[in-house]
């Protein structure tokens, strides 16, 4: 038996052992939550549907036992399992809840990993701007976490996004930082995972020799790396062999990733192997084999990886059928493609709408390609063959016309649904006011304009003590009252949002420093005088910074206001502090 087989069997034994432990426990036993979360993680990549099944059992049990820690883990894993099936709306909902619960219990590790999972979600739907925002938020809390690997994992994610955006050198830098952290903690498995990412960045940057050296080094340590890493490193080494025109070695390694239990442990790697193998067979003009690989790949990766991997197989199969003048087959593949995308209900935000528009253009290009091919046939064949070709062309055009009509209707439905989702995604579920995404969208409309703006960052003093002494229900009621009180002071054009935990932000347009400070003090006094559901008085500290939209952005304004806020807290709290160069970062005091 090979080492790979031993590791695979150990994985199966672990899962079976956990299932046996569940059988011996009563249905309401608190210990079930830990076991269910472990099973959810075991099957996350190999069988996302089964993974979601276990997570869905954990959540009600966590609520019953008032265990927010287990609930945050289960919500995050459920969201991840759903996004690997293309169930993007459900995934977004559960990942948002995971972040909210993690924020409530104020666990930096859980907040970091939950934001990191949301970043992966946005990365899979090709929305790299939002992915980067959540990774940066994950990095912020990773610095506060007692688990040093949190930083390394965020560096890995940042590296992956930068690869997707073509910034291979910067991606390599992040992977190198991740490697250093894992080396310091002697985590060989994750060190090799980061080395795999570094190898991929070299491969994408056409540093083929460097990529080959790193990936072969990773795979040489087979006994100490996870199936996940082994699978990803193997498929990318196959890509390297393909670049080096080592055809036999590339084909053998692609087939290993597709069929071997250890090689196929990571579904995105399997999808990449099907795609790479079929493309290589196409280059070798082994068209029948390539078509078979594409079709097998579509079946194999369904509901196991991101929708984009599956769609890439459909798109490349359609192009190959067109290249071979199999017009009816190409039209059928396109119809299957659209039906499948509609079935899995992609998350309808701007990035997906743009991708749908690009796909429509691809379909128009397909029609143009067919016209060119048919024209050549008309010039070279007998009139009877011309008639037959014309009939085929008419049928294909009819099918594609129907396909495009269906796509247009689908896009209209997507746009309507998108508006509803935008409102939902930009609303804080507890207070009913906006959230960070709400502010981002509003600010984008004013970016680059000559408009003065003030940023007020509000943090409730000693809010943790309220939760600890009176419970989270009272804490939530306090946050709702504060939101209502402050909202009543804001103008229609002011942007007011809850951006996390007990932290709120107000952006004032056409506001100078003096008026911003005056308004901030009104807000402070209103919170201090507010009636509360607990005996303790409520106060807030407020940091204020000003800028101009011709050059200012959210992150800069937030950073300056945050520094001023901590100065206000350091000076005794219940204060308004403006940002200036004399403000110094003094460390993070308690809330």
Coordinates of C-alpha atoms in Angstrom, one line a residue:
X1 CA 0.0 0.0 0.0
X2 CA 1.4 3.4 -0.9
X3 CA 1.8 6.3 1.6
X4 CA -1.0 8.1 -0.2
X5 CA -3.3 5.1 0.4
X6 CA -2.4 5.1 4.1
X7 CA -3.2 8.8 4.5
X8 CA -6.5 8.4 2.7
X9 CA -7.5 5.5 4.9
X10 CA -6.5 7.4 8.0
X11 CA -8.8 10.2 6.8
X12 CA -11.7 7.7 6.4
X13 CA -10.9 6.2 9.8
X14 CA -11.1 9.6 11.4
X15 CA -14.5 10.3 9.8
X16 CA -15.9 6.9 10.7
X17 CA -14.6 7.2 14.2
X18 CA -16.4 10.5 14.6
X19 CA -19.6 9.0 13.3
X20 CA -19.4 6.2 15.8
X21 CA -19.0 8.7 18.6
X22 CA -22.2 10.5 17.5
X23 CA -24.2 7.2 17.7
X24 CA -23.3 6.8 21.4
X25 CA -24.4 10.4 22.4
X26 CA -28.0 11.5 23.1
X27 CA -29.4 13.8 20.4
X28 CA -29.3 16.9 22.7
X29 CA -25.8 16.2 24.3
X30 CA -23.6 19.2 24.1
X31 CA -20.5 17.1 23.1
X32 CA -22.2 16.5 19.7
X33 CA -21.5 20.0 18.6
X34 CA -17.7 19.5 18.6
X35 CA -18.0 16.2 16.8
X36 CA -20.4 17.6 14.2
X37 CA -18.2 20.6 13.5
X38 CA -15.2 18.2 13.0
X39 CA -17.3 16.1 10.5
X40 CA -18.3 19.3 8.7
X41 CA -14.7 20.2 8.2
X42 CA -13.7 16.6 7.2
X43 CA -16.1 16.6 4.3
X44 CA -15.9 20.3 3.4
X45 CA -13.9 19.8 0.2
X46 CA -14.6 16.1 -0.7
X47 CA -18.4 16.2 -0.2
X48 CA -19.8 19.7 0.4
X49 CA -23.4 18.5 0.5
X50 CA -22.6 16.0 3.3
X51 CA -20.6 18.7 5.0
X52 CA -23.6 21.1 4.9
X53 CA -25.8 18.3 6.4
X54 CA -23.6 18.1 9.5
X55 CA -23.4 21.8 9.9
X56 CA -27.2 22.1 9.8
X57 CA -27.4 19.7 12.7
X58 CA -24.9 21.7 14.8
X59 CA -26.6 25.1 14.5
X60 CA -29.9 24.4 16.4
X61 CA -27.9 22.4 19.0
X62 CA -25.6 25.4 19.6
X63 CA -28.6 27.7 19.9
X64 CA -30.2 25.3 22.4
X65 CA -27.0 25.3 24.6
X66 CA -26.4 29.0 24.0
X67 CA -23.0 28.2 22.6
X68 CA -22.2 31.1 20.3
X69 CA -18.6 29.8 19.7
X70 CA -19.8 26.5 18.2
X71 CA -22.6 28.4 16.3
X72 CA -20.1 30.8 14.7
X73 CA -17.9 27.8 13.6
X74 CA -20.9 25.9 12.2
X75 CA -22.3 28.9 10.4
X76 CA -19.0 29.6 8.7
X77 CA -18.5 26.0 7.6
X78 CA -22.1 25.8 6.4
X79 CA -21.5 28.9 4.3
X80 CA -18.3 27.5 2.9
X81 CA -20.0 24.1 2.0
X82 CA -22.8 26.0 0.2
X83 CA -20.4 28.2 -1.8
X84 CA -18.5 25.2 -3.0
X85 CA -21.9 23.9 -4.4
X86 CA -22.6 27.3 -6.1
X87 CA -25.4 28.1 -3.6
X88 CA -24.2 31.6 -3.4
X89 CA -27.2 33.4 -1.8
X90 CA -27.4 30.8 1.0
X91 CA -23.6 30.9 1.5
X92 CA -23.6 34.7 1.7
X93 CA -26.4 34.6 4.3
X94 CA -24.7 32.1 6.6
X95 CA -21.2 33.7 6.3
X96 CA -22.7 37.1 7.2
X97 CA -24.3 35.5 10.3
X98 CA -21.0 33.8 11.2
X99 CA -19.2 37.2 11.1
X100 CA -22.0 38.8 13.2
X101 CA -21.9 36.0 15.9
X102 CA -18.1 36.1 16.0
X103 CA -18.2 39.9 16.5
X104 CA -20.7 39.4 19.4
X105 CA -18.5 37.0 21.3
X106 CA -15.4 39.2 20.4
X107 CA -13.2 36.3 19.5
X108 CA -10.4 37.7 17.2
X109 CA -9.6 34.2 15.9
X110 CA -13.2 33.5 14.9
X111 CA -13.7 37.0 13.5
X112 CA -10.6 36.6 11.4
X113 CA -11.5 33.2 10.0
X114 CA -15.1 34.2 9.3
X115 CA -14.0 37.3 7.4
X116 CA -11.5 35.1 5.5
X117 CA -14.3 32.7 4.5
X118 CA -16.3 35.7 3.2
X119 CA -13.3 36.8 1.3
X120 CA -13.0 33.4 -0.4
X121 CA -16.7 33.6 -1.2
X122 CA -16.2 36.9 -3.1
X123 CA -13.1 35.5 -4.7
X124 CA -15.1 32.6 -6.2
X125 CA -17.7 34.9 -7.7
X126 CA -15.0 37.0 -9.3
X127 CA -15.5 40.1 -7.0
X128 CA -11.9 40.7 -6.1
X129 CA -12.5 44.2 -4.6
X130 CA -14.8 42.9 -1.9
X131 CA -12.6 39.8 -1.5
X132 CA -9.7 42.0 -0.7
X133 CA -11.7 44.1 1.8
X134 CA -12.7 41.1 3.8
X135 CA -9.2 39.7 3.7
X136 CA -7.9 43.0 5.1
X137 CA -10.5 42.8 7.8
X138 CA -9.4 39.3 8.5
X139 CA -5.8 40.4 8.7
X140 CA -6.7 43.2 11.2
X141 CA -8.2 40.6 13.7
X142 CA -5.5 38.0 12.9
X143 CA -3.0 40.4 14.4
X144 CA -5.1 40.3 17.7
X145 CA -5.5 36.5 17.6
X146 CA -3.6 34.2 19.9
X147 CA -3.1 31.8 16.9
X148 CA -0.2 32.9 14.8
X149 CA -1.3 30.8 11.9
X150 CA -4.3 33.1 11.4
X151 CA -1.9 35.7 9.9
X152 CA -0.3 33.1 7.7
X153 CA -3.6 31.9 6.3
X154 CA -4.7 35.5 5.5
X155 CA -1.4 36.0 3.7
X156 CA -2.2 32.9 1.6
X157 CA -5.6 34.3 0.7
X158 CA -4.1 37.6 -0.3
X159 CA -1.6 35.8 -2.4
X160 CA -4.4 33.9 -4.2
X161 CA -6.4 37.1 -5.0
X162 CA -3.3 38.8 -6.3
X163 CA -2.6 35.8 -8.6
X164 CA -6.2 36.1 -9.9
X165 CA -5.5 39.8 -10.6
X166 CA -2.2 39.2 -12.3
X167 CA 0.0 40.7 -9.6
X168 CA 2.3 37.6 -9.3
X169 CA 5.3 39.3 -7.7
X170 CA 3.3 40.7 -4.8
X171 CA 1.5 37.4 -4.5
X172 CA 4.8 35.7 -4.1
X173 CA 5.8 38.1 -1.3
X174 CA 2.7 37.2 0.7
X175 CA 3.3 33.5 0.3
X176 CA 6.9 34.0 1.5
X177 CA 5.6 35.7 4.6
X178 CA 3.2 32.9 5.2
X179 CA 6.0 30.3 4.8
X180 CA 8.1 32.2 7.5
X181 CA 5.2 32.1 10.0
X182 CA 4.6 28.4 9.5
X183 CA 8.2 27.6 9.8
X184 CA 8.4 29.4 13.1
X185 CA 5.4 27.3 14.4
X186 CA 6.9 24.1 12.9
X187 CA 3.6 23.6 10.9
X188 CA 5.1 21.6 8.0
X189 CA 1.8 20.8 6.4
X190 CA 0.7 24.5 6.1
X191 CA 4.3 25.6 5.2
X192 CA 4.0 23.2 2.2
X193 CA 0.6 24.6 1.4
X194 CA 2.1 28.1 1.3
X195 CA 5.0 26.8 -0.8
X196 CA 2.4 25.5 -3.3
X197 CA 0.9 29.0 -3.5
X198 CA 4.4 30.4 -4.1
X199 CA 5.0 27.8 -6.9
X200 CA 1.7 28.8 -8.5
X201 CA 2.7 32.5 -8.5
X202 CA 6.0 31.5 -10.2
X203 CA 4.1 29.4 -12.7
X204 CA 1.7 32.2 -13.6
X205 CA 4.7 34.6 -13.9
X206 CA 6.3 32.2 -16.4
X207 CA 9.1 31.4 -13.9
X208 CA 8.7 27.8 -15.0
X209 CA 11.9 26.4 -13.6
X210 CA 11.4 28.0 -10.2
X211 CA 7.8 26.7 -10.1
X212 CA 8.9 23.1 -11.0
X213 CA 11.6 23.2 -8.3
X214 CA 9.1 24.3 -5.6
X215 CA 6.2 22.0 -6.5
X216 CA 8.5 18.9 -6.9
X217 CA 10.0 19.7 -3.5
X218 CA 6.4 19.9 -1.9
X219 CA 5.4 16.6 -3.4
X220 CA 8.7 15.0 -2.3
X221 CA 7.5 15.4 1.3
X222 CA 4.3 13.3 0.7
X223 CA 4.2 11.7 4.2
X224 CA 3.9 15.1 6.0
X225 CA 1.5 17.1 3.8
X226 CA -2.3 16.9 3.7
X227 CA -4.3 15.5 0.8
X228 CA -5.5 19.0 0.2
X229 CA -2.0 20.3 -0.4
X230 CA -0.9 17.2 -2.3
X231 CA -3.8 17.5 -4.7
X232 CA -3.2 21.2 -5.4
X233 CA 0.5 20.8 -5.9
X234 CA 0.0 17.9 -8.2
X235 CA -2.3 19.6 -10.6
X236 CA 0.0 22.7 -10.8
X237 CA 3.0 20.5 -11.4
X238 CA 1.1 19.0 -14.3
X239 CA 0.5 22.5 -15.6
X240 CA 4.3 23.0 -15.4
X241 CA 5.0 19.8 -17.3
X242 CA 2.5 21.0 -19.9
X243 CA 4.4 24.3 -20.3
X244 CA 7.7 22.4 -20.6
X245 CA 6.0 20.2 -23.3
X246 CA 6.6 17.1 -21.2
X247 CA 3.4 15.8 -22.6
X248 CA 3.4 12.2 -21.2
X249 CA 4.3 13.4 -17.7
X250 CA 1.6 16.1 -17.8
X251 CA -1.1 13.7 -18.9
X252 CA -0.1 11.1 -16.3
X253 CA -0.2 13.7 -13.5
X254 CA -3.5 15.1 -14.7
X255 CA -5.1 11.6 -14.7
X256 CA -3.6 11.0 -11.2
X257 CA -5.3 14.1 -9.8
X258 CA -8.6 13.0 -11.5
X259 CA -8.7 9.4 -10.4
X260 CA -6.5 8.9 -7.3
X261 CA -8.1 9.2 -3.9
X262 CA -5.3 11.4 -2.6
X263 CA -4.8 13.3 -5.8
X264 CA -8.5 14.2 -6.1
X265 CA -8.8 15.3 -2.4
X266 CA -9.3 19.0 -3.4
X267 CA -12.2 19.5 -5.9
X268 CA -10.9 22.8 -7.4
X269 CA -7.7 20.9 -8.3
X270 CA -9.8 18.2 -9.9
X271 CA -11.7 20.7 -12.0
X272 CA -8.4 22.3 -13.0
X273 CA -7.0 18.8 -13.9
X274 CA -10.0 18.1 -16.2
X275 CA -9.6 21.5 -17.8
X276 CA -5.8 21.2 -18.3
X277 CA -6.0 17.6 -19.6
X278 CA -8.7 18.4 -22.1
X279 CA -6.9 21.5 -23.4
X280 CA -3.7 19.5 -23.8
X281 CA -5.5 16.7 -25.7
X282 CA -7.0 19.4 -27.9
X283 CA -3.6 20.8 -28.7
X284 CA -2.5 17.3 -29.6
X285 CA -5.6 17.1 -31.9
X286 CA -7.0 14.1 -29.9
X287 CA -10.4 15.7 -30.1
X288 CA -12.6 12.8 -29.2
X289 CA -10.6 12.2 -26.0
X290 CA -10.8 15.9 -25.2
X291 CA -14.5 16.0 -25.6
X292 CA -14.9 13.0 -23.3
X293 CA -12.7 14.6 -20.7
X294 CA -14.7 17.8 -20.7
X295 CA -18.0 15.9 -20.3
X296 CA -16.6 13.7 -17.6
X297 CA -15.3 16.8 -15.8
X298 CA -18.7 18.5 -15.9
X299 CA -20.3 15.5 -14.2
X300 CA -17.5 15.0 -11.7
X301 CA -17.1 18.5 -10.3
X302 CA -20.9 19.3 -10.2
X303 CA -21.8 20.5 -6.7
X304 CA -18.3 20.0 -5.4
X305 CA -16.5 23.2 -6.3
X306 CA -17.2 26.8 -7.3
X307 CA -19.6 27.5 -10.1
X308 CA -16.9 29.2 -12.2
X309 CA -14.8 26.0 -12.4
X310 CA -17.8 24.1 -13.7
X311 CA -18.7 26.9 -16.2
X312 CA -15.2 26.9 -17.6
X313 CA -15.6 23.3 -18.6
X314 CA -18.9 24.0 -20.3
X315 CA -17.4 27.0 -22.1
X316 CA -14.3 25.2 -23.4
X317 CA -16.4 22.2 -24.5
X318 CA -18.7 24.5 -26.5
X319 CA -15.7 26.2 -28.2
X320 CA -14.2 22.8 -29.1
X321 CA -17.5 21.6 -30.6
X322 CA -17.6 24.8 -32.7
X323 CA -14.0 24.3 -33.8
X324 CA -15.0 20.9 -35.1
X325 CA -18.1 22.4 -36.8
X326 CA -20.4 20.4 -34.5
X327 CA -22.9 23.2 -34.4
X328 CA -25.8 21.3 -32.9
X329 CA -23.7 19.8 -30.2
X330 CA -22.3 23.3 -29.4
X331 CA -25.7 24.8 -29.1
X332 CA -26.8 21.9 -26.8
X333 CA -23.8 22.5 -24.6
X334 CA -24.6 26.2 -24.4
X335 CA -28.2 25.4 -23.5
X336 CA -27.0 23.0 -20.7
X337 CA -24.6 25.7 -19.6
X338 CA -27.4 28.3 -19.2
X339 CA -29.8 25.8 -17.5
X340 CA -27.1 24.8 -15.0
X341 CA -26.2 28.4 -14.2
X342 CA -29.8 29.3 -13.6
X343 CA -30.3 26.2 -11.5
X344 CA -27.5 27.0 -9.1
X345 CA -28.8 30.5 -8.7
X346 CA -25.5 32.6 -8.6
X347 CA -25.2 35.5 -6.2
X348 CA -26.5 38.4 -8.2
X349 CA -24.2 41.3 -7.6
X350 CA -22.4 43.5 -10.0
X351 CA -19.5 41.2 -10.7
X352 CA -21.8 38.4 -11.8
X353 CA -24.0 40.6 -14.0
X354 CA -20.9 41.8 -15.8
X355 CA -19.8 38.2 -16.3
X356 CA -23.2 37.4 -17.7
X357 CA -22.9 40.3 -20.1
X358 CA -19.5 39.0 -21.2
X359 CA -21.0 35.5 -21.7
X360 CA -23.6 37.1 -24.0
X361 CA -20.8 38.6 -26.1
X362 CA -19.2 35.1 -26.3
X363 CA -22.4 33.7 -27.6
X364 CA -22.6 36.4 -30.3
X365 CA -19.0 35.6 -31.2
X366 CA -20.0 31.9 -31.5
X367 CA -22.7 32.9 -34.0
X368 CA -20.2 35.0 -36.0
X369 CA -17.8 32.0 -36.0
X370 CA -20.6 29.8 -37.4
X371 CA -21.3 32.2 -40.2
X372 CA -17.7 32.3 -41.2
X373 CA -17.5 28.5 -41.3
X374 CA -20.7 28.1 -43.2
X375 CA -19.5 30.7 -45.8
X376 CA -16.5 28.7 -46.5
X377 CA -18.7 25.6 -46.9
X378 CA -20.9 27.5 -49.4
X379 CA -17.9 28.4 -51.5
X380 CA -16.4 24.9 -51.6
X381 CA -19.3 22.4 -51.7
X382 CA -22.0 21.4 -54.1
X383 CA -25.3 23.2 -54.1
X384 CA -27.0 20.3 -52.3
X385 CA -24.5 20.5 -49.5
X386 CA -25.0 24.2 -49.4
X387 CA -28.7 23.7 -48.9
X388 CA -28.0 21.2 -46.1
X389 CA -25.5 23.7 -44.4
X390 CA -28.1 26.5 -44.7
X391 CA -30.6 24.3 -42.9
X392 CA -28.1 23.4 -40.2
X393 CA -27.2 27.1 -39.8
X394 CA -30.9 28.1 -39.6
X395 CA -31.4 25.5 -36.9
X396 CA -28.4 26.6 -34.9
X397 CA -29.4 30.3 -35.2
X398 CA -32.9 29.4 -34.0
X399 CA -31.5 27.5 -31.0
X400 CA -29.1 30.3 -30.2
X401 CA -31.8 32.9 -30.6
X402 CA -33.9 31.0 -28.1
X403 CA -30.9 30.7 -25.8
X404 CA -30.2 34.4 -26.0
X405 CA -33.9 35.2 -25.4
X406 CA -33.9 33.0 -22.3
X407 CA -30.7 34.6 -21.2
X408 CA -32.1 38.1 -21.6
X409 CA -35.1 37.1 -19.5
X410 CA -32.8 35.6 -16.9
X411 CA -30.8 38.7 -16.7
X412 CA -33.9 40.9 -16.2
X413 CA -34.9 38.6 -13.3
X414 CA -31.3 38.8 -12.0
X415 CA -31.3 42.6 -12.1
X416 CA -34.6 42.8 -10.1
X417 CA -33.3 40.3 -7.6
X418 CA -30.0 42.1 -7.5
X419 CA -31.6 45.3 -6.2
X420 CA -33.3 43.4 -3.4
X421 CA -30.1 41.7 -2.5
X422 CA -28.1 45.0 -2.6
X423 CA -30.5 46.5 0.0
X424 CA -30.3 43.4 2.1
X425 CA -26.5 43.1 1.9
X426 CA -26.2 46.8 2.8
X427 CA -28.4 46.7 5.9
X428 CA -27.3 45.9 9.4
X429 CA -29.7 43.1 10.5
X430 CA -29.8 44.2 14.1
X431 CA -30.3 48.0 13.9
X432 CA -31.8 48.4 10.5
X433 CA -29.3 51.1 9.5
X434 CA -26.6 50.7 6.8
X435 CA -23.4 48.7 7.1
X436 CA -19.9 49.0 5.6
X437 CA -21.0 48.0 2.1
X438 CA -23.7 50.7 2.3
X439 CA -21.0 53.3 2.9
X440 CA -18.7 51.9 0.3
X441 CA -21.4 52.2 -2.4
X442 CA -22.4 55.7 -1.4
X443 CA -18.8 57.0 -1.3
X444 CA -18.1 55.5 -4.7
X445 CA -20.6 57.9 -6.2
X446 CA -18.6 60.9 -4.9
X447 CA -15.1 59.6 -5.5
X448 CA -12.8 62.2 -7.2
X449 CA -15.2 65.1 -6.7
X450 CA -14.3 68.3 -5.0
X451 CA -16.5 67.7 -1.9
X452 CA -15.5 68.2 1.7
X453 CA -16.3 65.3 3.9
X454 CA -16.1 64.5 7.6
X455 CA -15.8 61.0 9.1
X456 CA -17.1 60.4 12.6
X457 CA -16.1 57.0 14.2
X458 CA -18.3 56.2 17.3
X459 CA -17.4 53.5 19.8
X460 CA -19.6 52.8 22.8
X461 CA -17.6 53.0 26.1
X462 CA -17.3 49.8 28.2
X463 CA -19.8 48.0 26.0
X464 CA -18.4 44.6 26.8
X465 CA -19.3 45.2 30.5
X466 CA -22.9 45.8 29.4
X467 CA -23.0 42.4 27.7
X468 CA -21.2 40.7 30.6
X469 CA -23.4 42.2 33.3
X470 CA -26.8 42.3 31.6
X471 CA -26.6 39.8 28.8
X472 CA -26.4 40.1 25.0
X473 CA -30.1 40.7 24.6
X474 CA -29.8 44.0 26.6
X475 CA -26.6 44.8 24.7
X476 CA -28.5 44.4 21.4
X477 CA -31.3 46.7 22.7
X478 CA -28.8 49.3 23.7
X479 CA -27.3 49.2 20.2
X480 CA -30.8 49.5 18.6
X481 CA -31.6 52.6 20.9
X482 CA -28.3 54.2 20.0
X483 CA -28.9 53.7 16.3
X484 CA -32.4 55.2 16.5
X485 CA -31.1 58.1 18.6
X486 CA -28.2 59.0 16.3
X487 CA -30.3 58.5 13.1
X488 CA -32.8 61.1 14.3
X489 CA -29.9 63.7 14.4
X490 CA -28.6 62.9 10.9
X491 CA -29.6 64.8 7.8
X492 CA -31.1 63.0 4.8
X493 CA -27.8 63.1 2.9
X494 CA -25.7 62.0 5.9
X495 CA -24.4 58.4 5.8
X496 CA -24.9 56.5 9.0
X497 CA -23.9 52.9 9.5
X498 CA -22.9 50.2 12.0
X499 CA -19.6 48.8 10.9
X500 CA -19.1 46.2 13.5
X501 CA -19.9 45.3 17.1
X502 CA -20.4 48.5 19.0
X503 CA -18.7 50.7 16.4
X504 CA -20.7 53.1 14.2
X505 CA -19.6 55.6 11.5
X506 CA -21.2 58.8 10.2
X507 CA -20.0 60.5 7.0
X508 CA -21.0 64.2 6.6
X509 CA -20.9 65.7 3.1
X510 CA -20.1 69.4 2.6
X511 CA -18.9 69.6 6.2
X512 CA -15.8 71.4 7.6
X513 CA -14.0 70.6 10.8
X514 CA -15.8 73.0 13.0
X515 CA -19.3 71.9 12.0
X516 CA -18.3 68.2 12.2
X517 CA -17.0 68.7 15.8
X518 CA -20.2 70.5 16.8
X519 CA -22.3 67.7 15.3
X520 CA -20.1 65.0 16.9
X521 CA -20.6 66.6 20.4
X522 CA -24.4 66.7 19.8
X523 CA -24.3 63.0 19.1
X524 CA -22.1 62.3 22.2
X525 CA -24.5 64.2 24.4
X526 CA -27.6 62.6 22.9
X527 CA -26.1 59.1 23.6
X528 CA -25.2 60.2 27.2
X529 CA -28.8 61.4 27.8
X530 CA -30.5 58.5 26.2
X531 CA -32.8 56.2 28.2
X532 CA -31.3 52.8 28.5
X533 CA -32.8 49.3 29.4
X534 CA -30.1 48.9 32.1
X535 CA -29.1 50.9 35.2
X536 CA -25.7 51.9 33.8
X537 CA -25.3 55.2 31.9
X538 CA -24.2 54.8 28.3
X539 CA -21.4 57.0 26.9
X540 CA -19.5 57.0 23.6
X541 CA -16.1 58.2 22.4
X542 CA -15.9 59.8 19.0
X543 CA -13.0 60.3 16.6
X544 CA -13.3 62.9 13.8
X545 CA -11.3 63.4 10.7
X546 CA -12.0 65.5 7.6
X547 CA -10.9 65.3 4.0
X548 CA -11.9 66.0 0.4
X549 CA -13.4 63.4 -2.0
X550 CA -11.0 64.5 -4.7
X551 CA -8.3 62.5 -3.0
X552 CA -9.7 61.0 0.3
X553 CA -11.0 57.4 0.6
X554 CA -12.7 55.3 3.2
X555 CA -9.6 53.5 4.5
X556 CA -7.6 56.7 5.0
X557 CA -10.5 58.5 6.7
X558 CA -11.3 55.5 8.9
X559 CA -7.6 55.1 10.0
X560 CA -7.3 58.8 11.0
X561 CA -10.7 58.7 12.8
X562 CA -9.6 55.5 14.5
X563 CA -6.4 57.1 15.8
X564 CA -8.4 60.1 17.1
X565 CA -11.0 57.7 18.7
X566 CA -8.3 55.8 20.7
X567 CA -6.9 59.2 21.8
X568 CA -10.4 60.1 23.1
X569 CA -10.5 56.8 25.0
X570 CA -7.1 57.3 26.4
X571 CA -8.1 60.7 27.6
X572 CA -10.9 59.3 29.7
X573 CA -13.7 58.4 27.2
X574 CA -17.0 60.2 26.6
X575 CA -15.1 62.7 24.5
X576 CA -14.9 64.0 21.0
X577 CA -11.4 64.0 19.5
X578 CA -10.4 65.5 16.2
X579 CA -7.5 63.9 14.3
X580 CA -4.3 65.9 13.8
X581 CA -0.7 65.0 13.5
X582 CA -0.3 65.2 17.3
X583 CA -2.6 62.3 17.8
X584 CA -0.6 59.2 18.5
X585 CA -1.5 55.5 18.4
X586 CA -1.6 54.5 22.1
X587 CA -2.5 50.8 21.8
X588 CA -6.0 49.4 22.1
X589 CA -7.7 50.1 25.4
X590 CA -10.7 48.1 26.5
X591 CA -14.1 49.1 25.1

